Each structure stands twice: as structure tokens, then as C-alpha cells.
Coordinates of C-alpha atoms in Angstrom, one line a residue:
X1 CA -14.8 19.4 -2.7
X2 CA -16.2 22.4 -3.5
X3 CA -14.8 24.6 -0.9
X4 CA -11.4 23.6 -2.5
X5 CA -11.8 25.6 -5.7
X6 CA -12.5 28.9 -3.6
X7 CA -9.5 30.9 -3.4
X8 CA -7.6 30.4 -0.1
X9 CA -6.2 33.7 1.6
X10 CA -2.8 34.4 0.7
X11 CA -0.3 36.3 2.7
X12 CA 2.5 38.0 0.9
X13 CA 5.8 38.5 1.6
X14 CA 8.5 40.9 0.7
X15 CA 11.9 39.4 -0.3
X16 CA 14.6 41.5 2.1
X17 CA 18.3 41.3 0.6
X18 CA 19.2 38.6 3.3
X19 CA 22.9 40.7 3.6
X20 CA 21.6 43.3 5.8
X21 CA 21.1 41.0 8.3
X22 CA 22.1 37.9 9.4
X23 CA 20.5 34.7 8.7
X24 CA 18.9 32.6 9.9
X25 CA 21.0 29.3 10.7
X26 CA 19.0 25.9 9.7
X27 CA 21.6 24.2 7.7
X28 CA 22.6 21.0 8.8
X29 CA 19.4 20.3 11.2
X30 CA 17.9 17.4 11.3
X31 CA 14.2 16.8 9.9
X32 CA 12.6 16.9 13.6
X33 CA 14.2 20.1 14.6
X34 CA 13.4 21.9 10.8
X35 CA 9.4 20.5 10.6
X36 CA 7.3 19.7 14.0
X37 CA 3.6 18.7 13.9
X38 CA 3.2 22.5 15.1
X39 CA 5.1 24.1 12.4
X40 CA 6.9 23.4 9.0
X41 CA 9.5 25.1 8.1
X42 CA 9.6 25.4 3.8
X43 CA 12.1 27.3 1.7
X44 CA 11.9 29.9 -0.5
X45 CA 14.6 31.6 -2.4
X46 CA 15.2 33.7 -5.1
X47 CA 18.6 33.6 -7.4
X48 CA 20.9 36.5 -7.1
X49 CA 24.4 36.9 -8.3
X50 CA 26.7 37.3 -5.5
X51 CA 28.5 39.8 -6.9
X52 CA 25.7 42.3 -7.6
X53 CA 24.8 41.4 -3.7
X54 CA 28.0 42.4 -2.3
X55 CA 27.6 45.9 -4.1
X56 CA 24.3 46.6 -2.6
X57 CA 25.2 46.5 0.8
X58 CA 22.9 49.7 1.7
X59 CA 20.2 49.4 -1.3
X60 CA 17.0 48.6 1.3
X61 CA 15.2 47.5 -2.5
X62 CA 12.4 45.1 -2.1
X63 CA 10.4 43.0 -4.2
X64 CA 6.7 40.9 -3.8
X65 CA 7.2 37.4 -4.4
X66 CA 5.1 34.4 -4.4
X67 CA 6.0 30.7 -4.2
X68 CA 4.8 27.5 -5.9
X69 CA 2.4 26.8 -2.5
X70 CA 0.8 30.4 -2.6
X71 CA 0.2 29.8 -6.4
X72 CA -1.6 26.7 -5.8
X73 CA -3.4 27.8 -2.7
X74 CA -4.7 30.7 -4.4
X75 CA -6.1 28.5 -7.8
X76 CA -7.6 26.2 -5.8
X77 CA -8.7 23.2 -6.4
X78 CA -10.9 23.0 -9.4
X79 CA -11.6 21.6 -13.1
X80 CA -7.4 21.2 -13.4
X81 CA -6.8 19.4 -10.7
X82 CA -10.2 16.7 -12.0
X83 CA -8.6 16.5 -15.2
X84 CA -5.6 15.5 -13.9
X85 CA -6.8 13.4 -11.5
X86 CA -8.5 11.2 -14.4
X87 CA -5.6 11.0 -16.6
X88 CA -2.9 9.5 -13.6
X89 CA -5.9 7.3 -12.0
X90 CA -5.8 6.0 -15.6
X91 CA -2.2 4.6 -15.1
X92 CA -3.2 3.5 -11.4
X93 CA -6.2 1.2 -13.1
X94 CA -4.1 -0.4 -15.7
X95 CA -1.4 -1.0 -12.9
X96 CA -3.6 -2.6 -10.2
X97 CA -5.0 -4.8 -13.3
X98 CA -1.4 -6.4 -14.0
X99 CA -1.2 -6.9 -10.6
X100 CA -4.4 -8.5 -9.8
X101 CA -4.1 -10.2 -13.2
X102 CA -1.2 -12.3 -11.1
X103 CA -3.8 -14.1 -8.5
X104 CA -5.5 -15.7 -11.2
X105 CA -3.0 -16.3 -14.2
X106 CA -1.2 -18.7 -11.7
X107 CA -3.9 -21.2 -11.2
X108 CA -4.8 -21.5 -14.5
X109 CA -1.1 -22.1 -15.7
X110 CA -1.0 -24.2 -12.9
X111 CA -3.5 -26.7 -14.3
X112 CA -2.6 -25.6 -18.1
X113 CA 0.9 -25.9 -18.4
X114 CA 1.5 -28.7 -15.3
X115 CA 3.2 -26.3 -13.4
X116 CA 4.7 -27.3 -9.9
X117 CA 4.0 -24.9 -7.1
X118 CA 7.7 -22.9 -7.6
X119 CA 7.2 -22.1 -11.2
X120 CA 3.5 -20.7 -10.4
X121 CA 4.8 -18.9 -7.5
X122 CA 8.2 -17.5 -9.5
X123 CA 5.2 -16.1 -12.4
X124 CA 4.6 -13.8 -10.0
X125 CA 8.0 -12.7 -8.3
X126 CA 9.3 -12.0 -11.5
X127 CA 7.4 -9.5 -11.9
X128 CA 8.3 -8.2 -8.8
X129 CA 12.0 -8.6 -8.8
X130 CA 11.5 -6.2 -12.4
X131 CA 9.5 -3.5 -10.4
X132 CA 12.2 -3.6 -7.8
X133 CA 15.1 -3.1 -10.2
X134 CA 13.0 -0.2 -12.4
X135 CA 11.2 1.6 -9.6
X136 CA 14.6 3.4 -8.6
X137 CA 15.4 3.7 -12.1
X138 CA 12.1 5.4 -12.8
X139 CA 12.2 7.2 -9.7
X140 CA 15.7 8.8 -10.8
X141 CA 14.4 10.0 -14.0
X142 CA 11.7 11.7 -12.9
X143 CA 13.8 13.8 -10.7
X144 CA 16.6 14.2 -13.1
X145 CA 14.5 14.4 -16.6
X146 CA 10.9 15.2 -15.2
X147 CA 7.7 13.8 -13.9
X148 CA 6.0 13.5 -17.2
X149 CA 8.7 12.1 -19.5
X150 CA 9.5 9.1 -16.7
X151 CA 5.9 8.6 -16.5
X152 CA 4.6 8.4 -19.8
X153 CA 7.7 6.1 -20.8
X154 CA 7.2 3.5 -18.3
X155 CA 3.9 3.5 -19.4
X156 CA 4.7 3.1 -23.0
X157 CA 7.0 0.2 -21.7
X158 CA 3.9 -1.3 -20.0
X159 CA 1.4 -1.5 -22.6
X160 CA 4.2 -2.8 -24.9
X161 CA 5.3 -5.8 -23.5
X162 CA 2.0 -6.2 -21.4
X163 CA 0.6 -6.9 -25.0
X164 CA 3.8 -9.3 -25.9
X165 CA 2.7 -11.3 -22.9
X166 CA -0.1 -12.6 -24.5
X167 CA 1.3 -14.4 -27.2
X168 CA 3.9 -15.9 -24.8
X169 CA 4.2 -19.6 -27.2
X170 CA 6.2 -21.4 -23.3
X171 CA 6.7 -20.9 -19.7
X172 CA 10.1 -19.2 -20.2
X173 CA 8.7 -16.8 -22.7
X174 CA 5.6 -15.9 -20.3
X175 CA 8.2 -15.9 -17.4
X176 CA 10.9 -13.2 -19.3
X177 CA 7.8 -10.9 -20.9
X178 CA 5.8 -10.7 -17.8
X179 CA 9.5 -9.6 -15.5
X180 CA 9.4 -6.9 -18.3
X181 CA 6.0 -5.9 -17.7
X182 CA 6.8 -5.8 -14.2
X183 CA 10.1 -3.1 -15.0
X184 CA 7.8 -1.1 -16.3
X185 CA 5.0 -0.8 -13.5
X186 CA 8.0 -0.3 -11.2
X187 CA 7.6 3.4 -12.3
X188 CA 3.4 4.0 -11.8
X189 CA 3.8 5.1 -8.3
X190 CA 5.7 8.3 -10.1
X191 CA 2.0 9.4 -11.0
X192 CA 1.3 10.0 -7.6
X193 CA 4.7 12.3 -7.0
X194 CA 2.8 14.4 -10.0
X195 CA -0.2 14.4 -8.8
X196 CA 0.5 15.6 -5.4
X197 CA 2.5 18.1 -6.8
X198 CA -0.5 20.0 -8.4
X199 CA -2.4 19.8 -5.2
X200 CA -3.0 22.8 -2.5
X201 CA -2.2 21.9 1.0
X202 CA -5.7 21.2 2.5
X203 CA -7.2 19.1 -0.6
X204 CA -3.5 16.5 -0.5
X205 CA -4.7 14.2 1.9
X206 CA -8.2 13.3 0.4
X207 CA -7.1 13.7 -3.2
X208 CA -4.3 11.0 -3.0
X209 CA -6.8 9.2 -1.1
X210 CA -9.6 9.3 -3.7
X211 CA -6.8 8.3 -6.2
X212 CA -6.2 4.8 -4.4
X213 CA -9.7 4.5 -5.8
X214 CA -8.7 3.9 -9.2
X215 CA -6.7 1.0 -8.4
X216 CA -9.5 -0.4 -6.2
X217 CA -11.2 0.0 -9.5
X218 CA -9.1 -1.7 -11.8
X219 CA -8.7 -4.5 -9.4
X220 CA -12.7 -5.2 -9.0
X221 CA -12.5 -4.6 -13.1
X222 CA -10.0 -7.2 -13.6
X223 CA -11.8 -9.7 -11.7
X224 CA -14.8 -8.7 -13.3
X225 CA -13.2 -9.1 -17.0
X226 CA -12.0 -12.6 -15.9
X227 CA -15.3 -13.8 -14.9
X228 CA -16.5 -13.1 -18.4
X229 CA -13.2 -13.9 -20.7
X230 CA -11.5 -16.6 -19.1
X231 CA -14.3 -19.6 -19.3
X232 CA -14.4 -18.9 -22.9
X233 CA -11.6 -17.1 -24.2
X234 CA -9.1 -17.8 -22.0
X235 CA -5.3 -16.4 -20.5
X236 CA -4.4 -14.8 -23.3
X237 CA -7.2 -12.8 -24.2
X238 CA -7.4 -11.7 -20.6
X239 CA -3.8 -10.4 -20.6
X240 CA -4.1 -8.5 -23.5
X241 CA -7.5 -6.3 -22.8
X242 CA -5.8 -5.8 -19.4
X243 CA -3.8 -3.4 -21.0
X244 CA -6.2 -1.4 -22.2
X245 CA -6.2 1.4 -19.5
X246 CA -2.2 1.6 -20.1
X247 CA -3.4 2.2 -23.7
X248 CA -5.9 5.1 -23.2
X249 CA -2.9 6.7 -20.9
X250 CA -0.6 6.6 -23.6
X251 CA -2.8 8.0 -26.0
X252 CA -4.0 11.1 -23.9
X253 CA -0.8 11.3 -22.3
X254 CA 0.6 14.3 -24.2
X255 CA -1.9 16.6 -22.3
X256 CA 0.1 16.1 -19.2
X257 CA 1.9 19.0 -17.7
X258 CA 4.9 19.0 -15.9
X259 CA 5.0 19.8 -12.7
X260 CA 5.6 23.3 -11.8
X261 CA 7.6 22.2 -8.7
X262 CA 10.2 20.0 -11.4
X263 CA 10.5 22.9 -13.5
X264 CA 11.0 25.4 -10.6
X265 CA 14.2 23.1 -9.1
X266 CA 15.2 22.9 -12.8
X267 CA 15.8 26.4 -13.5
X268 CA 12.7 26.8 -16.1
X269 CA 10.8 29.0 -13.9
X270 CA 8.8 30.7 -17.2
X271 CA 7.8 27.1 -17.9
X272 CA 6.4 26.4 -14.4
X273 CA 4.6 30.5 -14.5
X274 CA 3.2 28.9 -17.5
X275 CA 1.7 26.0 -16.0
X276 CA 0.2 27.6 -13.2
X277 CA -1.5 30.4 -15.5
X278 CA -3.2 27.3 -17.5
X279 CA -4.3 26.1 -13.7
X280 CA -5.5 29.2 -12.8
X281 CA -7.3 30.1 -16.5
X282 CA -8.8 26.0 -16.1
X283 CA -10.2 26.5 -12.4
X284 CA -11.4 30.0 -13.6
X285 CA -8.7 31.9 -10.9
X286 CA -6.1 33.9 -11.0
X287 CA -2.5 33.8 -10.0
X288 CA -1.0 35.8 -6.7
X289 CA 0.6 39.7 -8.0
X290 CA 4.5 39.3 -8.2
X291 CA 7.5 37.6 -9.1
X292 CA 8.0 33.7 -8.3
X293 CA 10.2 32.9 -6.1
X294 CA 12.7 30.0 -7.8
X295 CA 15.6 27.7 -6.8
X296 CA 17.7 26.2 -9.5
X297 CA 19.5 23.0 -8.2
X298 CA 21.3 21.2 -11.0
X299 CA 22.8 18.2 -8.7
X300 CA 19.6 16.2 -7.9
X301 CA 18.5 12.5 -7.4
X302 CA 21.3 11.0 -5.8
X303 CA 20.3 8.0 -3.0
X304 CA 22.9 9.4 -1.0
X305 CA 20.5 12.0 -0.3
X306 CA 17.9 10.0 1.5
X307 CA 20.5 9.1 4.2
X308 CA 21.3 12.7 5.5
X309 CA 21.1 13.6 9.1
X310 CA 17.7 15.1 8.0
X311 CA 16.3 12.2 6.6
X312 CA 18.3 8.6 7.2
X313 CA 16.1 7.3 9.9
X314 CA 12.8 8.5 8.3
X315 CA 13.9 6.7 5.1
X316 CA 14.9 3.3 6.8
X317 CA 11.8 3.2 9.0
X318 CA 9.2 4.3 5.2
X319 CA 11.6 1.5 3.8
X320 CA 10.3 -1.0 6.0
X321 CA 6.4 0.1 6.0
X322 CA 6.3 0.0 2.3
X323 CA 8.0 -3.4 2.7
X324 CA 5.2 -4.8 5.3
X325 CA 2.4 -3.2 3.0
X326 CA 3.8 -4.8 0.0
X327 CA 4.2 -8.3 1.5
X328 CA 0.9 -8.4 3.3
X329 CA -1.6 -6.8 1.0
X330 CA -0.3 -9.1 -2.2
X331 CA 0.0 -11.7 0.5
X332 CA -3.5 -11.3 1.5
X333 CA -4.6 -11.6 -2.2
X334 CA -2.7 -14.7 -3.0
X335 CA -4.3 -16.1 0.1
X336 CA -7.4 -15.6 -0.9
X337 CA -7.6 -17.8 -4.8
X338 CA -5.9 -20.7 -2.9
X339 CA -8.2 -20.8 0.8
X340 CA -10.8 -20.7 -2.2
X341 CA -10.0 -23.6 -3.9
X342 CA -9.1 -25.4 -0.8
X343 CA -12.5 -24.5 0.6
X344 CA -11.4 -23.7 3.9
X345 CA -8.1 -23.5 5.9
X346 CA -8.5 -27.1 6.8
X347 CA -8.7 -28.1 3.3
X348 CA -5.1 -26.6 2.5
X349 CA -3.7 -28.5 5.3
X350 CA -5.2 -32.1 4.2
X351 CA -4.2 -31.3 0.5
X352 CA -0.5 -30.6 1.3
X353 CA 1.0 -33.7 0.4
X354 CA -0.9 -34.3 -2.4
X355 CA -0.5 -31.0 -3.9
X356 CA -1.4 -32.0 -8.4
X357 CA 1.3 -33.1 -10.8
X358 CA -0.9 -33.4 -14.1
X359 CA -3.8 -31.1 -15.3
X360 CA -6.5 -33.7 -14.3
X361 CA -5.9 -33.3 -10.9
X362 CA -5.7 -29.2 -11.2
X363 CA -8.4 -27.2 -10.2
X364 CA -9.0 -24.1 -12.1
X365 CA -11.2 -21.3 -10.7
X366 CA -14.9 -21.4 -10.9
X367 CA -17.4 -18.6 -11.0
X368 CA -17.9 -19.2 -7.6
X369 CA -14.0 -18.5 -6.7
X370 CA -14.4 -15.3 -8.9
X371 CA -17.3 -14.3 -7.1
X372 CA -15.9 -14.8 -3.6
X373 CA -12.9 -13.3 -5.6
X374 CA -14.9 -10.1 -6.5
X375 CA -16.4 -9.5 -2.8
X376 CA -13.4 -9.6 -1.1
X377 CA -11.5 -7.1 -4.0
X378 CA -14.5 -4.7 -3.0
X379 CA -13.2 -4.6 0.5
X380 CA -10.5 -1.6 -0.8
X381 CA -13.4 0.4 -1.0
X382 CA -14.3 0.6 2.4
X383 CA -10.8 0.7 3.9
X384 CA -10.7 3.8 1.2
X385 CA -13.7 5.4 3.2
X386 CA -11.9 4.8 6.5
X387 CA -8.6 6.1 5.5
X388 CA -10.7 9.2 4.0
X389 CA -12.3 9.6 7.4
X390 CA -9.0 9.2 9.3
X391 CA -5.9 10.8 7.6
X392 CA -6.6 14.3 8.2
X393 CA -8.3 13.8 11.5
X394 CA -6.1 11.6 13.3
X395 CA -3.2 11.9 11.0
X396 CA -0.8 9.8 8.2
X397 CA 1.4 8.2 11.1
X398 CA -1.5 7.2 13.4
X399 CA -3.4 5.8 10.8
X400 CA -1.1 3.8 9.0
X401 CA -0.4 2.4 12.5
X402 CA -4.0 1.3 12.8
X403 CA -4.5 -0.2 9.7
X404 CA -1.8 -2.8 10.5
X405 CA -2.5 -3.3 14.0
X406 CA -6.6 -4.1 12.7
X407 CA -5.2 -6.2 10.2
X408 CA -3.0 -8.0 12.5
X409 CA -6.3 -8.5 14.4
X410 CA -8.3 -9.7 11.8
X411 CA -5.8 -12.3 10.7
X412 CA -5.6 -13.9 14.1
X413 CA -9.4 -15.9 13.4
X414 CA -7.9 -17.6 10.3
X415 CA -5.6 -20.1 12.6
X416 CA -8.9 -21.8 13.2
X417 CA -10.8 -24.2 11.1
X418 CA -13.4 -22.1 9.5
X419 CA -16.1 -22.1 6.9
X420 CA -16.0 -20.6 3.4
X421 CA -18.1 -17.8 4.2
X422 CA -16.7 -16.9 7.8
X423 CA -13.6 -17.2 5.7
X424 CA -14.6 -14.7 3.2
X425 CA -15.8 -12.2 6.0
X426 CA -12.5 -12.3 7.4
X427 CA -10.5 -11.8 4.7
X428 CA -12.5 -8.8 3.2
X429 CA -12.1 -6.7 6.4
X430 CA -8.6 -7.8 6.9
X431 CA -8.1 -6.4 2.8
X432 CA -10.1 -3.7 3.5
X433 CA -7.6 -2.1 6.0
X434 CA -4.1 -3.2 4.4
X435 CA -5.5 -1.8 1.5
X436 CA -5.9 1.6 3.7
X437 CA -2.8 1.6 5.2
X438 CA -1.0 1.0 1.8
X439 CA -3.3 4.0 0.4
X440 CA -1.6 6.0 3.4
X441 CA 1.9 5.4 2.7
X442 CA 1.3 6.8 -0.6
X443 CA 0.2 10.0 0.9
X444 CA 3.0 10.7 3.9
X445 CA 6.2 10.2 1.4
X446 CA 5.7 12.7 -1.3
X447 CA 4.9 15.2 1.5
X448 CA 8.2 13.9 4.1
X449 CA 10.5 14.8 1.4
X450 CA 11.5 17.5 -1.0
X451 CA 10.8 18.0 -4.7
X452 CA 15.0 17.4 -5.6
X453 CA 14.0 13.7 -4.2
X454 CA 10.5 13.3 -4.1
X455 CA 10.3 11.2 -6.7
X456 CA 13.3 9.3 -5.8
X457 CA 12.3 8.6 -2.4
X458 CA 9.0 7.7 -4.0
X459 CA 11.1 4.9 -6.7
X460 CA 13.4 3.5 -3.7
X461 CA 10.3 2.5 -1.4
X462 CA 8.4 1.2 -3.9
X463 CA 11.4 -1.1 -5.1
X464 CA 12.0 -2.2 -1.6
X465 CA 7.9 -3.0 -1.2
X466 CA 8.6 -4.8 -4.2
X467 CA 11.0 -6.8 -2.4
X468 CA 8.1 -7.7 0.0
X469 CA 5.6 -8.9 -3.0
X470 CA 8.4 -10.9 -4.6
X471 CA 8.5 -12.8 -1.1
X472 CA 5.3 -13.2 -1.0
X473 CA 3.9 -15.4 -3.3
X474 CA 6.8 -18.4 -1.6
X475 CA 4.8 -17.9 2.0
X476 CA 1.4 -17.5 0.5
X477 CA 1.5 -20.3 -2.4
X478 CA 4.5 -22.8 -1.3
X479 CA 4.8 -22.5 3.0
X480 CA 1.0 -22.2 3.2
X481 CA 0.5 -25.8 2.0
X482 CA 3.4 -26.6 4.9
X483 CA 1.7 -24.8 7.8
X484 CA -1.0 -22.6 7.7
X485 CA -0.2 -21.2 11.8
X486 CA 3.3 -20.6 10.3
X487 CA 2.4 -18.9 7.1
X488 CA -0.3 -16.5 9.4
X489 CA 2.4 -15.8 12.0
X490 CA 4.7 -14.1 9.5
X491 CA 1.9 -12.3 8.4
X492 CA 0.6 -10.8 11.1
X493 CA 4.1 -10.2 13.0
X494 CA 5.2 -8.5 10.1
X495 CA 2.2 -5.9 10.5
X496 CA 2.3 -5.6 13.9
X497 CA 6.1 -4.8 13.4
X498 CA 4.9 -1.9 10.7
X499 CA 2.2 -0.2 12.9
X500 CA 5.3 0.1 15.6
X501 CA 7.1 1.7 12.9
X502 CA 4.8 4.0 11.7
X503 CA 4.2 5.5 15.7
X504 CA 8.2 6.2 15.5
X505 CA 8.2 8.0 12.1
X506 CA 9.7 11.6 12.7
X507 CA 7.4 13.9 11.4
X508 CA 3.6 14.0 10.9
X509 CA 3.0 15.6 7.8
X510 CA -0.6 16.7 8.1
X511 CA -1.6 20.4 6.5
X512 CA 1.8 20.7 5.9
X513 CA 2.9 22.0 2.9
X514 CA 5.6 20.2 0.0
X515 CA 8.6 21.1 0.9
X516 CA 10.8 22.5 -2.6
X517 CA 14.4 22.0 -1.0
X518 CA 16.2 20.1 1.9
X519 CA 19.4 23.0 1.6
X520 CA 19.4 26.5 1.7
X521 CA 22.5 27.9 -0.7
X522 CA 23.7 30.9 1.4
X523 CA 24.9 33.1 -1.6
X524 CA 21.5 32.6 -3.3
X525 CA 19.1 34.8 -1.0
X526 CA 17.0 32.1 0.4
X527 CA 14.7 32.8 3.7
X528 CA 12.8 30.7 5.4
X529 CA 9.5 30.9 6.1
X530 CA 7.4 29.2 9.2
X531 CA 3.9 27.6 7.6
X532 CA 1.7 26.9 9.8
X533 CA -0.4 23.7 9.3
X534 CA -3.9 26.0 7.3
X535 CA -1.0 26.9 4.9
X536 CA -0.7 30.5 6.0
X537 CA 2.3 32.6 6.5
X538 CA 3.4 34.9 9.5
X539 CA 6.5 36.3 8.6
X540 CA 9.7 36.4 7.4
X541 CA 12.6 34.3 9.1
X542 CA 15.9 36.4 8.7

């Protein structure tokens, strides 16, 4: 990464009154003509009153500005953008350890409480169905409020009840803290809108990569902090320290910046100058000469948005990716704790109709399960390195496409009758891509969309993926004891279906730059500019 903190070659450009000639007419196109794989168009502007415009009809006056992207190109990416990096993979650890935190509280309430099936399986939909009614919610008040205040609150939410959890005295207590843990974590994925918003052009692609590392990490730690709490402490302990990451966010949290971007669209342009002189003092750079170039929009965050002629079919086909991500990587890890305790796919089958109604006939993990448990949670780490390899080489829609179409593949084996170790092999590599693609996702939507709803977009798919997970545990718990082929087919045509989808996607957002605004106000002096893919600009668009 060290070629990311030099300082990338900036072309200027000077800001022509835009009423001595005419415009240049993109309004109303749709997001295929506006942004090809050969050239993104971004806008810049800069606010002028109207009525001082119409009296300078001959004043040939010009101005050097810079934008948001020439700021960060310039800076780099350095000891800022490290530092930032730790503080929101913090919030992506303690997320991926509620999560992963579901695959083995259900077995042991399972066997502790005499749960049937349903009520283990609804343990963990609740706290999907309360990530899909926040993550909007979340995702609106980022874009309305800011970034950092809809962050750090859902995180303060998280750690709250997450703690509450644990002291949960039945199953309908458990059942209402944990949906409420779940409303909170519906707004983690808002990190990553920050995050990417501090990034320059060519670092985006591995940075949000390297983030999905973090929540590879906190799932290996969860599983790790299992093996040792749960033979002797048990549940409750286990649920408690697994909000310990959500606790160190909270506490360094007040270091965060907003994002310059936020602030920009908000009209506090001396706050965002602000930020990027504290990135540029940090990564020992210094800012572009000139005045930034702002746009003020006051009406932002509306869903309505998402469904313009610019972006309705991009939104409906990301809607459905999240949702086959969602489903298929928590599938996968649901699968795995109960082909465990089965021993093999042929063991679920026999054991259907004789699925335990009291705790003597339970079977609670073993260190062998969380072993097994452990190797196949390490498979995110490869599937990170192939991602890392492939998403600015081949590209975010080609790669999501292969990482469902492998997956689909390496499903296929599990229809047959096959050992605990073949089993095991299978179900890593299978996680090991899913895991990718869902990394991948993560990366293409901040960048498809603009700042006004970048962080809505990023709210609405991740409550519709949410949908998915809430699915989930019914096929992977309750119809896997039915049929195993039937419970695999869904599975792997639901992928299959995804990878389709992700060919179809629009636009292909690689080395393009974040786009600040999907409108261009006509009275406000906006120009666009055509950015090539190396993040360059070659002139003016009048």
C-alpha cells in the first residue's frame, strides 16, 4: 500500500461562468448513458446566486477549484486512512460476533431450554427481522443527520442491549433483547459508506476488501471464545464478552470524522476543508491550491430516489444480490453446526423423525464441532485473498458473478452421502467464496450511487439481505431435516440466479470515482467533468 500514500497527479480546472455558454444537457439520463466502463461522468459545482449571474453576463472571471476526489487523490492514502480503517473494522468485528454468536447459541438453547426446532430457528430470525426494520432507518439518518452520528448510535444501541441479552431470566426475554440487538447491527454496514468515503479512487477496491477482514476476524474470534467459555461458563458469559469490540468502538468513537463528502452535500463546506486539512497534516501531504468546489442539497434520503430512471433497475437487481448473499452465506453457516452434529448428510436424513423433545436426548456441541467449526470460519480468509486478486482485475460485476456460480458448484457434492471430513472440505471452499462475493457487494454500492443516497442505498439492501437471513434459518434448521436435495436445491438455484444478476448490473464501477450528486441544479453553476477510470481529468464539459 505504499504507493497509495504518494501524491497522485492532479489536474486542475478552472470554473467558467456556465452562462456564457450553453450547457451541457445530462439531466434526466439514465445511469448507462451518464457512467460507461470507459468513462464516468462526476459533478462538480459551485453555489452562485442567480441574480449576481445574470448581471455578469460579459465578466470572463475565473476561479481554481478543487473537488472532494482531487483532495483525496492528492493526500493519498496514508496514516489517516489506517486509523480509520481500525476504528470501523472495530464495529465490523463486534457485528460478525453477534452474528456468528447465532450458529451456536441455538443448539445449546436447544438442549437447555427444550426448545423445538421453530423456537431455535425464530432465535435467530428475530434478529434478522430487527436488522431489516433498522437498516433503512439507519441508512436514512446517516444521510439526513451524518455518517458518524448514525453510526456511533447504532453502536451505542448494540452494546446496550447486546449486554441485556445475557441476563435474559426466559425464552421470550432472550427472544425480545436479542430482535433489539439485531435493530441495532441493522446499521454496521453504514461504517463502510464512511469508510469509502475517505478513500482515493485506486486504493477503494482493496481497502473495503481488506475491511471484510475484520469481520472474518471476529467470526474466527467468536468461535474461538466459545471453545474456551462455553464448556465452563456457559451462554451467558459468551454473549456478554461478545460485545466487547462494540465497547472499545464506543469508547474511541468520538475520534471519528465526518465525512467530508456528508458535509460537502450539507452545506458545511469549512467543516469538510477542515477534515481534509487534518488528512492531509496525518498522511504528511498537503491539500490541492484553490477553492472547493461545493453543492448544498437540503432534500436528501428519500427511497423514492433509488427508483429514478437513473437508478430503478440497478437498485432492484443489488436488491436481489444482497438478498442471495444474505440467504446463502448465513445459510451456509447454519448448515454447518447441524451436518456437524448429524455427522454427515446421511445422518440428518435418518434423524428427521426423531428430531429431540427433552434435554437428554439434545446434543450440545463438542470441541470437535467447534473445531470443525473454526476451520471452516477460516475459509473467509481465503475467499478475501481471491476477491483481493480479482475485483480490480476482472472487476466488481464479474466477480461477484463468479463467486456464486463457484459456490453453486461447490454445493452440488453435498446431495451425496459423504464423510465428515469430505464434508468439511466442501463446505469451507463453498464459504470461502460466498463470503467473497458478499465482501464484493459491499464494495460496488457505495460506489453505483451518490453521496445524497449512498448511505441509503447502502440501509435498503442490507434490510432486504436481512430478509434473506431471516429465511434462512427455516430452510437450513427446519426443511433440512425434511430433505436434504430440497434444502441444497434452494440454495444453489438461488446463487446461480445472483451470479445472472450480477452479469446484468448496469455499470461496472471499477477506478471510477464517488459520484457527489445524481442532479445537476441549472442556476447553481454546475459542470461536468469526464473521469477517466486512473482518476484524472481532461477537461471541462460546458
Amino acid at each position: 500500500m505504499d504507493n497509495w500514500s504518494e501524491s497522485a497527479k492532479v489536474s486542475y480546472r478552472r470554473w467558467t461562468n456556465p452562462d456564457l455558454g450553453d450547457e451541457a444537457d445530462v439531466v434526466g439520463q439514465t445511469d448507462e448513458d451518464q457512467a460507461t466502463d470507459a468513462e464516468i461522468c462526476t459533478i462538480a459545482s459551485a453555489q452562485a446566486d442567480s441574480g449576481a449571474a445574470n448581471n455578469s453576463g460579459t465578466n470572463n472571471t475565473t476561479q481554481e477549484t478543487f473537488t472532494i476526489d482531487d483532495a483525496l487523490e492528492s493526500v493519498g492514502f496514508g496514516i489517516f486512512q489506517w486509523k480509520i480503517s481500525l476504528l470501523t473494522g472495530l464495529s465490523w468485528i463486534g457485528d460478525a460476533m453477534e452474528m456468528m454468536i447465532l450458529s451456536i447459541l441455538g443448539p445449546q438453547l436447544h438442549c437447555e431450554w427444550s426448545l423445538p426446532g421453530y423456537q431455535v430457528a425464530l432465535i435467530t430470525s428475530v434478529v434478522f427481522i430487527g436488522m431489516g426494520f433498522s437498516s433503512p432507518v439507519w441508512g436514512n439518518v446517516s444521510d439526513k443527520y451524518g455518517r458518524k452520528i448514525g453510526l456511533t448510535i447504532c453502536m451505542c444501541w448494540t452494546l446496550y442491549y447486546g449486554l441485556l441479552s445475557a441476563f435474559s431470566p426466559l425464552y421470550g426475554w432472550l427472544l425480545g433483547l436479542r430482535g433489539l440487538v439485531g435493530f441495532g447491527i441493522g446499521g454496521a454496514p453504514q461504517s463502510v459508506t464512511l469508510y469509502s468515503e475517505f478513500l482515493p479512487v485506486k486504493a477503494r477496491g482493496i481497502c473495503i476488501t481488506l475491511i471484510g477482514a475484520f469481520w472474518s476476524l471476529g467470526a474466527v474470534f467468536e468461535v474461538l471464545l466459545a471453545l474456551w467459555v462455553m464448556p465452563t461458563l456457559g451462554w451467558r458469559w459468551l454473549l456478554g464478552l461478545s460485545a466487547a469490540p462494540v465497547a472499545v468502538f464506543v469508547c474511541f468513537c468520538y475520534w471519528l470524522p465526518e465525512s467530508p463528502r456528508f458535509d460537502v452535500q450539507s452545506g458545511h463546506k469549512e467543516k469538510a476543508i477542515a477534515t481534509l486539512a487534518r488528512i492531509a497534516e496525518d498522511n504528511g501531504k498537503t491539500l490541492p491550491q484553490g477553492t472547493l468546489v461545493d453543492y448544498k442539497q437540503n432534500d436528501r434520503g428519500h427511497i423514492k430516489d433509488l427508483f429514478t430512471p437513473q437508478y430503478w433497475r440497478t437498485t432492484l437487481l443489488l436488491w436481489f444480490i444482497w438478498f442471495a448473499n444474505a440467504f446463502s452465506y448465513y445459510g451456509i453457516v447454519l448448515l454447518t453446526t447441524e451436518l456437524f452434529q448429524a455427522g454427515d448428510l446421511c445422518g440428518v436424513t435418518q434423524g428427521a423423525k426423531s428430531e429431540p423433545q427433552c434435554r437428554s436426548e439434545c446434543k450440545y456441541l463438542t470441541s470437535d464441532d467447534y473445531k470443525d467449526l473454526l476451520w471452516t470460519t477460516l475459509a473467509e480468509f481465503p475467499g478475501l485473498l481471491v476477491i483481493l486478486l480479482a475485483v480490480d482485475y476482472l472487476g466488481r460485476k464479474k466477480s461477484m458473478a463468479i463467486c456464486f456460480f463457484m459456490f453453486s458448484l461447490f454445493v452440488l457434492p453435498l446431495f451425496a452421502c459423504i464423510g465428515r471430513v469430505t464434508l468439511t472440505i466442501f463446505i469451507f471452499i463453498s464459504r470461502a467464496f460466498i463470503s467473497g462475493g458478499y465482501q464484493v457487494v459491499f464494495i460496488y454500492t457505495p460506489e453505483v450511487f451518490p453521496t445524497e443516497i449512498r448511505a441509503l442505498a447502502m440501509g435498503t439492501s442490507s434490510a432486504v439481505a436481512r430478509i434473506g437471513a431471516l429465511i434462512t434459518p427455516f430452510v437450513a434448521q427446519v426443511m433440512l431435516r425434511t430433505s436434504v436435495p430440497f434444502t441444497l436445491s434452494v440454495y444453489c438455484s438461488c446463487s446461480l440466479l445472483a451470479g445472472i444478476a450480477s452479469l446484468i448490473l448496469p455499470i461496472e464501477t471499477c477506478g471510477r470515482g464517488l459520484q457527489e450528486s445524481s442532479v445537476i441544479q441549472e442556476t447553481g453553476g454546475q459542470t461536468a467533468t469526464s473521469r477517466q477510470p486512473n482518476g484524472t481529468t481532461p477537461s471541462m464539459v460546458q
